Coordinates of C-alpha atoms and ligand atoms in Angstrom, one line a residue:
M1 CA 0.0 0.0 -0.1
N2 CA 2.8 2.3 0.9
N3 CA 4.6 1.7 -2.3
L4 CA 1.5 2.4 -4.4
K5 CA 1.1 5.8 -2.6
I6 CA 4.7 6.7 -3.0
N7 CA 4.4 5.8 -6.7
A8 CA 1.5 8.0 -6.9
V9 CA 3.4 10.7 -5.2
N10 CA 6.1 10.4 -7.7
I11 CA 3.9 10.3 -10.7
F12 CA 2.3 13.4 -9.3
M13 CA 5.6 15.1 -9.0
I14 CA 6.5 14.2 -12.6
L15 CA 3.2 15.5 -13.9
S16 CA 3.3 18.6 -11.8
S17 CA 6.8 19.5 -13.0
L18 CA 5.6 18.9 -16.6
F19 CA 2.7 21.2 -16.2
G20 CA 4.7 23.7 -14.2
I21 CA 2.9 23.3 -10.9
S22 CA 6.1 23.2 -9.0
T23 CA 5.0 23.9 -5.4
V24 CA 2.3 21.3 -5.5
L25 CA 3.7 19.0 -2.9
N26 CA 4.4 21.9 -0.6
A27 CA 1.1 23.6 -1.2
S28 CA -0.2 22.8 2.3
G29 CA 2.9 23.5 4.4
I30 CA 2.2 20.3 6.5
V31 CA 5.1 19.1 8.6
P32 CA 5.8 16.1 8.7
V33 CA 4.9 15.8 5.1
P34 CA 2.0 13.5 4.5
V35 CA 2.3 10.3 2.3
L36 CA 0.0 11.6 -0.4
Q37 CA -1.5 15.0 -1.2
I38 CA -3.4 15.7 -4.3
P39 CA -4.5 19.3 -4.6
G40 CA -8.2 19.9 -5.8
K41 CA -10.0 22.7 -7.3
G42 CA -11.5 25.6 -5.3
S43 CA -11.7 25.8 -1.5
F44 CA -13.8 25.4 1.5
T45 CA -14.9 28.4 3.6
L46 CA -15.0 27.7 7.3
N47 CA -16.9 30.3 9.4
R48 CA -18.8 30.6 12.8
A49 CA -21.7 28.8 11.3
T50 CA -19.7 25.7 10.1
I51 CA -21.0 22.6 11.7
F52 CA -18.5 20.0 13.1
Q53 CA -19.9 16.5 13.1
Y54 CA -18.4 13.3 14.3
S55 CA -19.6 9.8 13.9
F56 CA -18.9 9.0 17.5
E57 CA -19.1 10.6 21.0
G58 CA -17.3 10.5 24.1
E59 CA -13.6 11.2 25.2
H60 CA -12.0 10.7 21.7
R61 CA -14.5 13.4 20.2
E62 CA -13.6 15.6 23.1
N63 CA -9.8 15.1 22.6
I64 CA -10.0 16.0 18.8
H65 CA -12.6 18.8 19.1
S66 CA -10.6 20.5 22.0
A67 CA -7.6 20.4 19.8
I68 CA -9.3 22.1 17.0
T69 CA -10.9 24.6 19.3
R70 CA -7.8 25.6 21.1
H71 CA -5.9 26.2 17.8
M72 CA -8.8 28.2 16.1
E73 CA -9.3 30.4 19.2
L74 CA -5.6 31.1 19.6
F75 CA -4.9 31.8 16.0
Y76 CA -8.1 33.4 14.6
G77 CA -10.3 34.2 17.6
L78 CA -12.8 32.0 15.9
K79 CA -14.5 29.3 18.3
P80 CA -15.8 26.4 16.3
A81 CA -19.4 25.3 16.9
T82 CA -20.3 22.6 19.6
P83 CA -19.8 19.2 18.0
A84 CA -22.8 17.1 16.9
K85 CA -23.2 13.4 15.9
A86 CA -23.7 12.3 12.2
D87 CA -23.5 9.0 10.6
R88 CA -22.7 10.6 7.1
H89 CA -21.2 13.7 5.7
N90 CA -23.6 16.6 5.3
K91 CA -23.0 19.3 2.8
G92 CA -21.0 22.3 4.2
A93 CA -20.1 20.4 7.4
I94 CA -16.7 19.1 8.7
W95 CA -17.1 15.4 9.4
F96 CA -14.8 13.1 11.5
N97 CA -15.6 9.5 10.7
L98 CA -14.3 6.8 13.0
N99 CA -14.4 3.7 10.8
P100 CA -12.6 0.6 12.2
G101 CA -13.4 -1.3 9.0
S102 CA -11.9 1.3 6.7
G103 CA -8.5 -0.6 6.1
I104 CA -6.6 2.6 7.1
P105 CA -3.6 1.6 9.2
A106 CA -3.4 2.4 12.8
E107 CA -2.6 6.1 13.3
G108 CA -3.3 6.8 9.6
Y109 CA -6.0 8.9 8.1
K110 CA -7.7 10.2 5.0
L111 CA -8.7 13.9 4.8
E112 CA -10.6 15.4 2.0
V113 CA -11.3 19.1 1.5
T114 CA -13.7 20.2 -1.2
K115 CA -15.9 23.2 -1.6
D116 CA -18.8 21.2 -0.2
G117 CA -17.0 20.4 3.1
I118 CA -14.4 18.4 4.9
K119 CA -14.2 14.6 5.5
A120 CA -11.7 13.0 7.7
E121 CA -11.6 9.1 8.1
A122 CA -9.5 6.8 10.2
S123 CA -9.7 3.4 11.8
T124 CA -8.5 4.6 15.1
P125 CA -9.0 7.8 17.2
N126 CA -5.4 8.8 17.0
G127 CA -5.6 8.6 13.2
L128 CA -8.4 11.2 13.4
F129 CA -6.4 13.3 15.8
Y130 CA -3.5 13.4 13.3
A131 CA -6.2 14.2 10.5
A132 CA -7.2 17.2 12.8
Q133 CA -3.5 18.2 13.2
S134 CA -3.1 18.2 9.4
L135 CA -6.4 20.1 8.9
L136 CA -5.1 22.9 11.3
Q137 CA -1.9 23.1 9.2
L138 CA -4.1 23.7 6.1
M139 CA -5.4 26.8 7.9
P140 CA -3.5 30.0 7.8
A141 CA -0.2 29.8 9.7
E142 CA -0.4 33.4 10.8
Q143 CA -2.1 34.4 14.1
K144 CA -4.7 36.9 12.9
S145 CA -8.3 37.5 13.8
L146 CA -10.5 36.1 11.2
E147 CA -14.3 35.7 10.5
K148 CA -13.8 33.1 7.8
I149 CA -11.0 30.7 6.9
E150 CA -10.4 29.6 3.4
I151 CA -9.0 26.0 3.1
Q152 CA -7.7 24.9 -0.4
S153 CA -9.2 21.8 -1.7
V154 CA -7.0 18.8 -1.2
K155 CA -7.1 15.0 -0.8
I156 CA -4.6 13.6 1.8
E157 CA -3.8 10.0 2.6
D158 CA -1.3 9.6 5.4
E159 CA 0.2 7.1 7.8
P160 CA 3.3 7.1 10.0
R161 CA 6.3 5.2 8.8
F162 CA 7.2 4.2 12.5
P163 CA 5.2 3.5 15.6
W164 CA 7.8 5.1 18.0
R165 CA 8.2 8.7 17.2
G166 CA 10.0 9.8 20.4
L167 CA 11.2 12.9 22.1
H168 CA 13.0 12.7 25.5
L169 CA 13.4 15.2 28.2
D170 CA 15.8 15.1 31.2
V171 CA 14.2 16.9 34.0
C172 CA 16.9 15.9 36.4
R173 CA 20.0 17.8 35.4
H174 CA 17.8 20.9 35.4
F175 CA 14.2 20.5 36.7
M176 CA 11.5 21.7 34.4
P177 CA 8.1 22.9 35.7
K178 CA 5.0 20.9 35.0
E179 CA 3.5 23.6 32.9
F180 CA 6.5 23.4 30.6
V181 CA 6.1 19.6 30.3
L182 CA 2.5 20.2 29.2
R183 CA 3.6 22.6 26.5
Y184 CA 6.3 20.1 25.4
L185 CA 3.4 17.7 25.0
D186 CA 1.4 20.2 22.9
Y187 CA 4.3 20.7 20.5
M188 CA 4.9 17.2 20.2
A189 CA 1.4 16.5 19.3
M190 CA 1.5 19.3 16.6
H191 CA 4.5 17.4 15.0
K192 CA 2.7 14.0 15.4
L193 CA 5.2 12.7 17.7
N194 CA 3.7 10.0 20.0
T195 CA 6.2 8.9 22.6
F196 CA 7.4 11.1 25.4
H197 CA 10.5 9.6 27.1
F198 CA 10.4 11.2 30.6
H199 CA 13.9 10.9 32.2
L200 CA 13.1 11.0 35.9
T201 CA 15.9 9.9 38.0
E202 CA 19.7 10.8 37.9
D203 CA 22.8 11.5 39.8
Q204 CA 21.8 15.1 40.1
G205 CA 18.2 14.7 41.2
W206 CA 15.3 12.2 41.8
R207 CA 12.1 13.9 40.3
I208 CA 9.2 11.6 40.9
E209 CA 7.4 11.3 44.3
I210 CA 7.4 7.6 45.5
K211 CA 5.3 7.3 48.5
K212 CA 7.0 4.2 49.8
Y213 CA 10.3 6.0 49.8
P214 CA 9.8 9.6 50.7
R215 CA 13.5 10.4 51.2
L216 CA 13.9 10.0 47.4
T217 CA 12.2 13.5 47.1
E218 CA 13.0 14.9 50.6
V219 CA 16.7 14.4 50.1
G220 CA 17.3 13.2 46.5
S221 CA 15.4 15.9 44.8
K222 CA 17.8 18.7 45.8
R223 CA 21.4 19.5 45.3
K224 CA 23.3 22.0 47.2
E225 CA 24.7 23.7 44.1
T226 CA 25.6 23.3 40.4
L227 CA 28.7 23.3 38.4
I228 CA 29.4 26.5 36.3
G229 CA 30.7 25.9 32.8
R230 CA 32.1 22.6 31.5
N231 CA 32.4 19.6 33.5
F232 CA 35.9 18.7 32.6
N233 CA 37.3 22.2 33.4
P234 CA 39.5 21.3 36.4
D235 CA 39.1 24.9 37.7
A236 CA 35.3 24.7 37.5
K237 CA 33.4 26.7 40.0
F238 CA 30.1 26.0 41.7
D239 CA 27.2 28.5 41.7
G240 CA 26.3 28.0 45.5
K241 CA 22.8 27.9 44.7
P242 CA 20.5 25.0 45.7
H243 CA 18.6 23.4 42.9
G244 CA 15.7 21.1 43.3
G245 CA 12.2 20.1 42.3
F246 CA 10.1 17.0 41.7
F247 CA 6.7 15.9 40.4
T248 CA 4.1 14.7 42.9
Q249 CA 2.1 11.7 41.9
E250 CA -0.8 14.1 41.2
D251 CA 1.4 16.1 38.8
I252 CA 2.5 12.9 37.1
K253 CA -1.2 11.8 36.7
E254 CA -2.0 15.2 35.2
I255 CA 0.8 15.0 32.7
V256 CA 0.0 11.3 31.7
T257 CA -3.7 12.3 31.2
Y258 CA -2.8 15.4 29.2
A259 CA -0.4 13.3 27.1
A260 CA -3.1 10.6 26.5
K261 CA -5.5 13.3 25.3
R262 CA -2.9 13.9 22.6
Y263 CA -2.2 10.4 22.0
I264 CA 1.1 10.5 23.4
T265 CA 2.5 7.7 25.5
V266 CA 4.6 8.7 28.4
V267 CA 7.5 6.3 28.9
P268 CA 9.0 6.8 32.3
E269 CA 12.8 6.2 32.9
I270 CA 14.0 5.0 36.3
E271 CA 17.7 4.7 36.0
M272 CA 19.5 1.6 37.3
P273 CA 22.1 0.4 38.3
G274 CA 24.0 3.7 37.5
H275 CA 23.1 7.4 37.4
A276 CA 21.7 6.7 40.8
L277 CA 23.5 9.1 43.3
A278 CA 20.3 10.9 44.2
A279 CA 18.7 7.4 45.2
L280 CA 22.0 6.6 47.0
A281 CA 22.1 9.9 48.9
S282 CA 18.5 9.1 50.0
Y283 CA 19.0 5.4 50.9
P284 CA 22.9 4.9 51.3
E285 CA 22.2 1.2 52.0
L286 CA 21.5 0.8 48.3
G287 CA 25.1 1.3 47.4
C288 CA 28.0 -1.1 47.7
T289 CA 30.0 0.9 50.2
G290 CA 26.9 2.4 52.2
G291 CA 28.0 5.9 51.6
P292 CA 27.8 8.6 52.6
Y293 CA 26.7 9.9 49.3
E294 CA 25.6 13.3 48.0
V295 CA 23.4 14.3 45.2
A296 CA 25.6 15.2 42.5
T297 CA 26.6 18.8 41.8
R298 CA 28.6 18.2 38.6
W299 CA 27.9 16.2 35.5
G300 CA 29.3 12.9 34.1
V301 CA 29.5 9.3 35.2
F302 CA 30.0 8.3 38.8
N303 CA 31.6 5.1 40.3
D304 CA 28.9 4.9 42.9
I305 CA 26.0 2.7 41.6
M306 CA 23.4 0.5 43.1
C307 CA 24.7 -2.8 44.7
A308 CA 23.8 -5.8 42.7
G309 CA 24.7 -8.1 45.8
K310 CA 22.1 -6.9 48.2
E311 CA 18.5 -8.1 48.2
G312 CA 17.5 -4.7 49.5
T313 CA 18.3 -3.2 46.2
F314 CA 15.7 -5.3 44.5
E315 CA 13.1 -4.8 47.1
F316 CA 13.7 -1.0 46.6
L317 CA 13.5 -1.1 43.0
E318 CA 10.3 -3.4 43.0
G319 CA 8.7 -0.9 45.4
V320 CA 9.6 2.1 43.1
L321 CA 8.4 0.2 40.0
D322 CA 5.1 -0.8 41.6
E323 CA 4.2 2.9 42.0
V324 CA 5.6 3.8 38.6
I325 CA 3.5 1.2 36.8
E326 CA 0.3 2.4 38.7
L327 CA 1.1 6.0 37.4
F328 CA 2.2 5.2 33.9
P329 CA 0.0 3.0 31.5
S330 CA 2.8 2.6 29.1
K331 CA 3.5 -1.1 28.3
I332 CA 7.2 -0.2 28.0
I333 CA 9.2 1.1 31.1
H334 CA 12.7 2.4 30.6
I335 CA 15.1 1.1 33.1
G336 CA 18.1 3.0 32.0
G337 CA 21.2 0.7 32.2
D338 CA 23.7 3.2 30.6
E339 CA 27.0 4.4 32.0
A340 CA 27.4 2.0 35.0
P341 CA 31.1 1.6 36.0
K342 CA 31.8 -1.7 37.4
H343 CA 34.6 -0.4 39.7
N344 CA 32.6 -0.8 43.0
W345 CA 31.2 -4.2 42.0
K346 CA 34.6 -5.5 41.6
E347 CA 35.5 -4.5 45.2
C348 CA 32.1 -5.3 46.9
P349 CA 32.1 -8.7 48.6
L350 CA 28.3 -9.1 48.1
C351 CA 28.5 -8.2 44.3
Q352 CA 31.3 -10.8 44.1
E353 CA 29.2 -13.4 46.0
R354 CA 26.4 -12.9 43.6
I355 CA 28.6 -13.5 40.7
R356 CA 29.8 -16.7 42.2
K357 CA 26.4 -17.9 43.3
E358 CA 24.8 -17.1 40.0
G359 CA 27.6 -18.6 38.0
L360 CA 28.3 -15.4 36.2
K361 CA 31.5 -14.7 34.3
D362 CA 32.2 -11.1 35.3
E363 CA 30.6 -7.8 36.3
H364 CA 29.1 -7.2 32.8
E365 CA 27.1 -10.6 33.3
L366 CA 26.2 -9.2 36.7
Q367 CA 24.7 -6.2 35.1
S368 CA 22.8 -8.5 32.6
W369 CA 21.7 -10.6 35.6
F370 CA 20.5 -7.4 37.3
I371 CA 18.5 -6.1 34.4
T372 CA 17.2 -9.6 33.5
R373 CA 15.7 -9.8 37.2
I374 CA 14.1 -6.5 36.9
E375 CA 12.7 -7.5 33.5
K376 CA 11.2 -10.6 35.0
Y377 CA 9.5 -8.5 37.7
L378 CA 8.1 -6.1 35.1
N379 CA 7.0 -8.8 32.7
S380 CA 5.1 -10.5 35.7
K381 CA 3.3 -7.2 35.9
G382 CA 2.4 -7.1 32.2
R383 CA 5.1 -4.6 31.3
S384 CA 8.2 -4.9 29.3
I385 CA 11.6 -3.0 29.4
I386 CA 13.6 -0.9 27.2
G387 CA 17.2 0.1 28.1
W388 CA 20.2 2.0 26.8
D389 CA 22.4 -0.1 24.6
E390 CA 24.8 -1.0 27.5
I391 CA 22.2 -3.7 28.4
L392 CA 23.5 -5.8 25.5
E393 CA 26.8 -6.2 27.5
G394 CA 27.0 -9.4 29.4
G395 CA 23.8 -10.6 27.4
L396 CA 20.5 -9.0 26.6
A397 CA 17.6 -9.7 28.8
P398 CA 15.2 -12.1 26.9
N399 CA 12.4 -9.6 26.1
A400 CA 14.1 -6.3 26.3
A401 CA 14.1 -3.5 23.7
V402 CA 17.1 -1.5 23.1
M403 CA 17.6 2.2 22.8
S404 CA 20.7 2.6 20.6
W405 CA 22.7 5.8 21.6
R406 CA 26.3 5.0 21.3
G407 CA 25.9 4.9 17.4
E408 CA 23.8 2.3 15.7
A409 CA 25.8 -0.9 16.5
G410 CA 23.8 -1.7 19.6
G411 CA 20.5 -1.3 17.7
I412 CA 21.8 -3.5 14.8
E413 CA 23.0 -6.3 17.1
A414 CA 19.6 -6.1 18.9
A415 CA 17.6 -6.2 15.7
K416 CA 19.6 -9.0 14.3
S417 CA 18.8 -11.1 17.4
G418 CA 15.1 -10.4 17.2
H419 CA 14.8 -7.6 19.8
Y420 CA 13.0 -4.3 19.3
V421 CA 15.0 -1.2 18.9
V422 CA 14.6 2.6 19.1
M423 CA 17.4 4.5 17.2
S424 CA 18.8 7.5 19.0
P425 CA 22.4 7.7 17.9
G426 CA 24.4 10.6 19.4
S427 CA 25.6 11.5 16.0
H428 CA 22.1 12.5 14.6
C429 CA 19.5 12.4 17.5
Y430 CA 21.1 14.1 20.4
L431 CA 19.3 17.5 20.6
D432 CA 21.8 18.6 23.4
H433 CA 24.5 18.9 20.6
Y434 CA 25.5 22.1 19.0
Q435 CA 23.2 23.1 16.1
A436 CA 25.7 25.6 14.7
E437 CA 29.3 26.9 15.0
P438 CA 29.9 26.6 18.7
A439 CA 31.5 29.9 19.0
T440 CA 28.1 31.4 18.0
Q441 CA 26.1 29.4 20.5
P442 CA 25.4 29.1 24.2
L443 CA 27.5 26.5 26.0
A444 CA 26.4 22.9 25.0
I445 CA 27.8 19.4 25.8
G446 CA 29.5 19.1 22.4
G447 CA 28.8 17.3 19.2
F448 CA 27.3 19.0 16.1
T449 CA 23.8 18.1 14.9
S450 CA 22.5 20.6 12.4
L451 CA 19.0 20.8 11.2
A452 CA 20.0 19.2 7.8
K453 CA 21.9 16.5 9.6
I454 CA 19.0 15.4 11.7
Y455 CA 16.6 15.7 8.8
G456 CA 19.1 13.3 6.8
Y457 CA 18.9 10.6 9.4
E458 CA 17.8 7.2 8.3
P459 CA 16.6 5.0 11.2
V460 CA 16.9 1.8 9.4
P461 CA 20.6 0.7 9.0
A462 CA 21.5 -0.6 5.5
S463 CA 23.0 -3.7 7.2
L464 CA 19.6 -5.0 8.3
N465 CA 17.6 -7.2 5.9
A466 CA 13.9 -6.7 5.5
E467 CA 13.0 -9.0 8.3
E468 CA 15.5 -7.6 10.7
A469 CA 14.3 -4.0 9.8
K470 CA 10.9 -4.7 11.2
Y471 CA 12.5 -4.6 14.7
I472 CA 13.3 -0.8 14.2
M473 CA 10.2 0.7 16.1
G474 CA 11.4 4.2 15.2
A475 CA 13.8 7.0 16.3
Q476 CA 13.9 9.5 19.2
G477 CA 15.5 12.9 19.9
N478 CA 17.3 13.2 23.3
V479 CA 17.3 16.2 25.3
W480 CA 19.8 16.1 28.2
T481 CA 19.8 19.3 30.2
E482 CA 23.2 19.6 31.8
Y483 CA 23.8 22.7 29.8
M484 CA 20.1 23.9 29.4
P485 CA 19.3 25.7 32.8
N486 CA 15.7 26.6 31.9
S487 CA 12.8 25.8 29.7
A488 CA 13.4 28.6 27.2
H489 CA 16.8 27.1 26.5
V490 CA 15.3 23.6 26.0
E491 CA 12.9 25.1 23.3
Y492 CA 16.0 26.7 21.7
M493 CA 17.7 23.3 21.4
V494 CA 14.7 21.3 20.5
Y495 CA 12.9 23.3 17.8
P496 CA 13.1 23.3 14.9
R497 CA 15.3 20.2 15.0
A498 CA 12.2 18.1 16.4
A499 CA 10.4 19.1 13.3
A500 CA 13.1 17.5 11.2
L501 CA 12.9 14.4 13.4
S502 CA 9.1 14.4 13.0
E503 CA 9.6 13.9 9.3
V504 CA 12.3 11.2 9.6
V505 CA 9.8 9.1 11.8
W506 CA 6.6 9.9 10.1
S507 CA 7.1 10.5 6.3
P508 CA 8.1 7.8 3.7
K509 CA 11.8 7.6 3.3
E510 CA 11.4 8.4 -0.5
S511 CA 9.6 11.6 0.1
R512 CA 12.1 13.3 2.3
N513 CA 13.5 16.4 0.6
Y514 CA 15.3 19.1 2.7
E515 CA 14.2 21.9 0.3
S516 CA 10.6 21.0 0.5
F517 CA 11.0 20.6 4.3
M518 CA 12.5 24.1 4.6
E519 CA 9.8 25.6 2.5
R520 CA 7.1 24.0 4.5
M521 CA 8.8 25.1 7.7
Q522 CA 8.2 28.7 6.8
S523 CA 4.6 28.1 7.8
M524 CA 5.6 26.0 10.9
I525 CA 7.9 28.8 12.1
K526 CA 4.9 31.2 12.1
R527 CA 3.0 28.8 14.3
Y528 CA 6.0 28.6 16.6
Y529 CA 5.7 32.5 17.0
A530 CA 2.1 32.3 17.7
Y531 CA 2.7 29.6 20.4
G532 CA 5.5 31.5 21.8
I533 CA 8.0 28.8 21.3
N534 CA 11.7 30.0 21.8
F535 CA 12.9 28.1 18.8
S536 CA 16.4 28.5 17.2
R537 CA 16.5 31.2 14.4
I538 CA 19.7 29.9 13.0
E539 CA 18.1 28.8 9.7
F540 CA 15.2 31.1 9.6
Ligands
LIG1 C1 23.0 8.5 27.5 O1 23.1 9.4 26.7 N1 23.9 8.3 28.6 C2 22.1 7.5 27.2
LIG2 ZN1 27.9 -4.4 45.8

């Protein structure tokens, strides 16, 4: 089906260039670019009297109609009419048809605009939500009071290339307020991104309330000060200012509900066994040495990690995960697994005893045993795990998915052995990297990932055959906040690069075209202004 559509696009491009309709594919300015768009004649006029009808009622109608209402009120000061129920399209109306028998793939949709009205169809509610997002991008990009809106006739058929279209946020290195997280979800939805990786625990701060372990937030959510400048500067100074913050369970519920209304899954990350100093500072008995430990005030990788020899470590993690799975409906839970130095495990009698008792070869196998034990626990609760690619070392847990960040090798190895993969290589998907000449930019961790570079990312490595390629669930942009002290800075690093990523994960590989993207981004940028997003102006 995809191939047919792509051929149709290609044929259309050829015809349009023959007949000189050169901007035809860009006519709508939709980002990410839909699979197929065929412009029609004339336009539809939407005004205060236009009727919105839905073939269904309930929460999904509410989600879709609210998204439309919010946008139209903010942009045009035009409030759409209260939705009504209809089993067919009526002339002059905008009709959303939820049709499970339509054969349209999950998350996909059809959208048709003619002078006689607008029809959207999908098999799943999220498909109709994305039809609504595209419809909003067919409306004027400028924020301007309007009594009527002209929408060019067009026929769109669309579906995502990948089911995991991810954006990550580290709220640990710098805490980000709930209101900002909600805006972050709004902007994700606008770009048809559907997976929010919420990085909640770290060396520098524990950011989620766990009722069984109150010290995690009483102690672990605060650090006494923060490093100024680069981590590896030996003369580095500290700011002397306490930094803290965490999300209560009520906050988390609000975020998860808000995301669900935008068809975004929130995947929480609880780091283990490394990046755990905030947990160790709260409960020193979790570490090999027993501490004392301090919530980290500088960045990097620390030798103090959770002890794999103590039963108490697993009792603790199971207690934490019990509350986490109550709060997050996501089938997949991220358990971290990255950057866990084995120094302490080599010295620790209990870790060494565990290695002997379990017949393990070394500390890497001990980490694999650790992660597999957590996997079994979560599997018993109906959940599965994903971890950073270090979880391949010492043997991958049987049902684990891998998030490939140290390049693509880990993802390739996992896919070849039949494990699901999310591609997020530092080279292309790290939004904490510089986006322009470093001398012109605020301090960042390093790297260089321009807008064009992320746009050019291909999540399916050429070394995978068609069968193995099916294990690539998608790709994700990662936003580590060591050098992003506030939410405005996060927006500067994320947009417009997340828009490029959205096209990588949504649009057909064959229809990716940077010039077309940049042209369509002219409209998107106007929307960023209207929303007040502090996007990077480097390319615009
Ligand atoms: C990572 O960037 N340490 C996963
Ligand atoms: Zn130990």
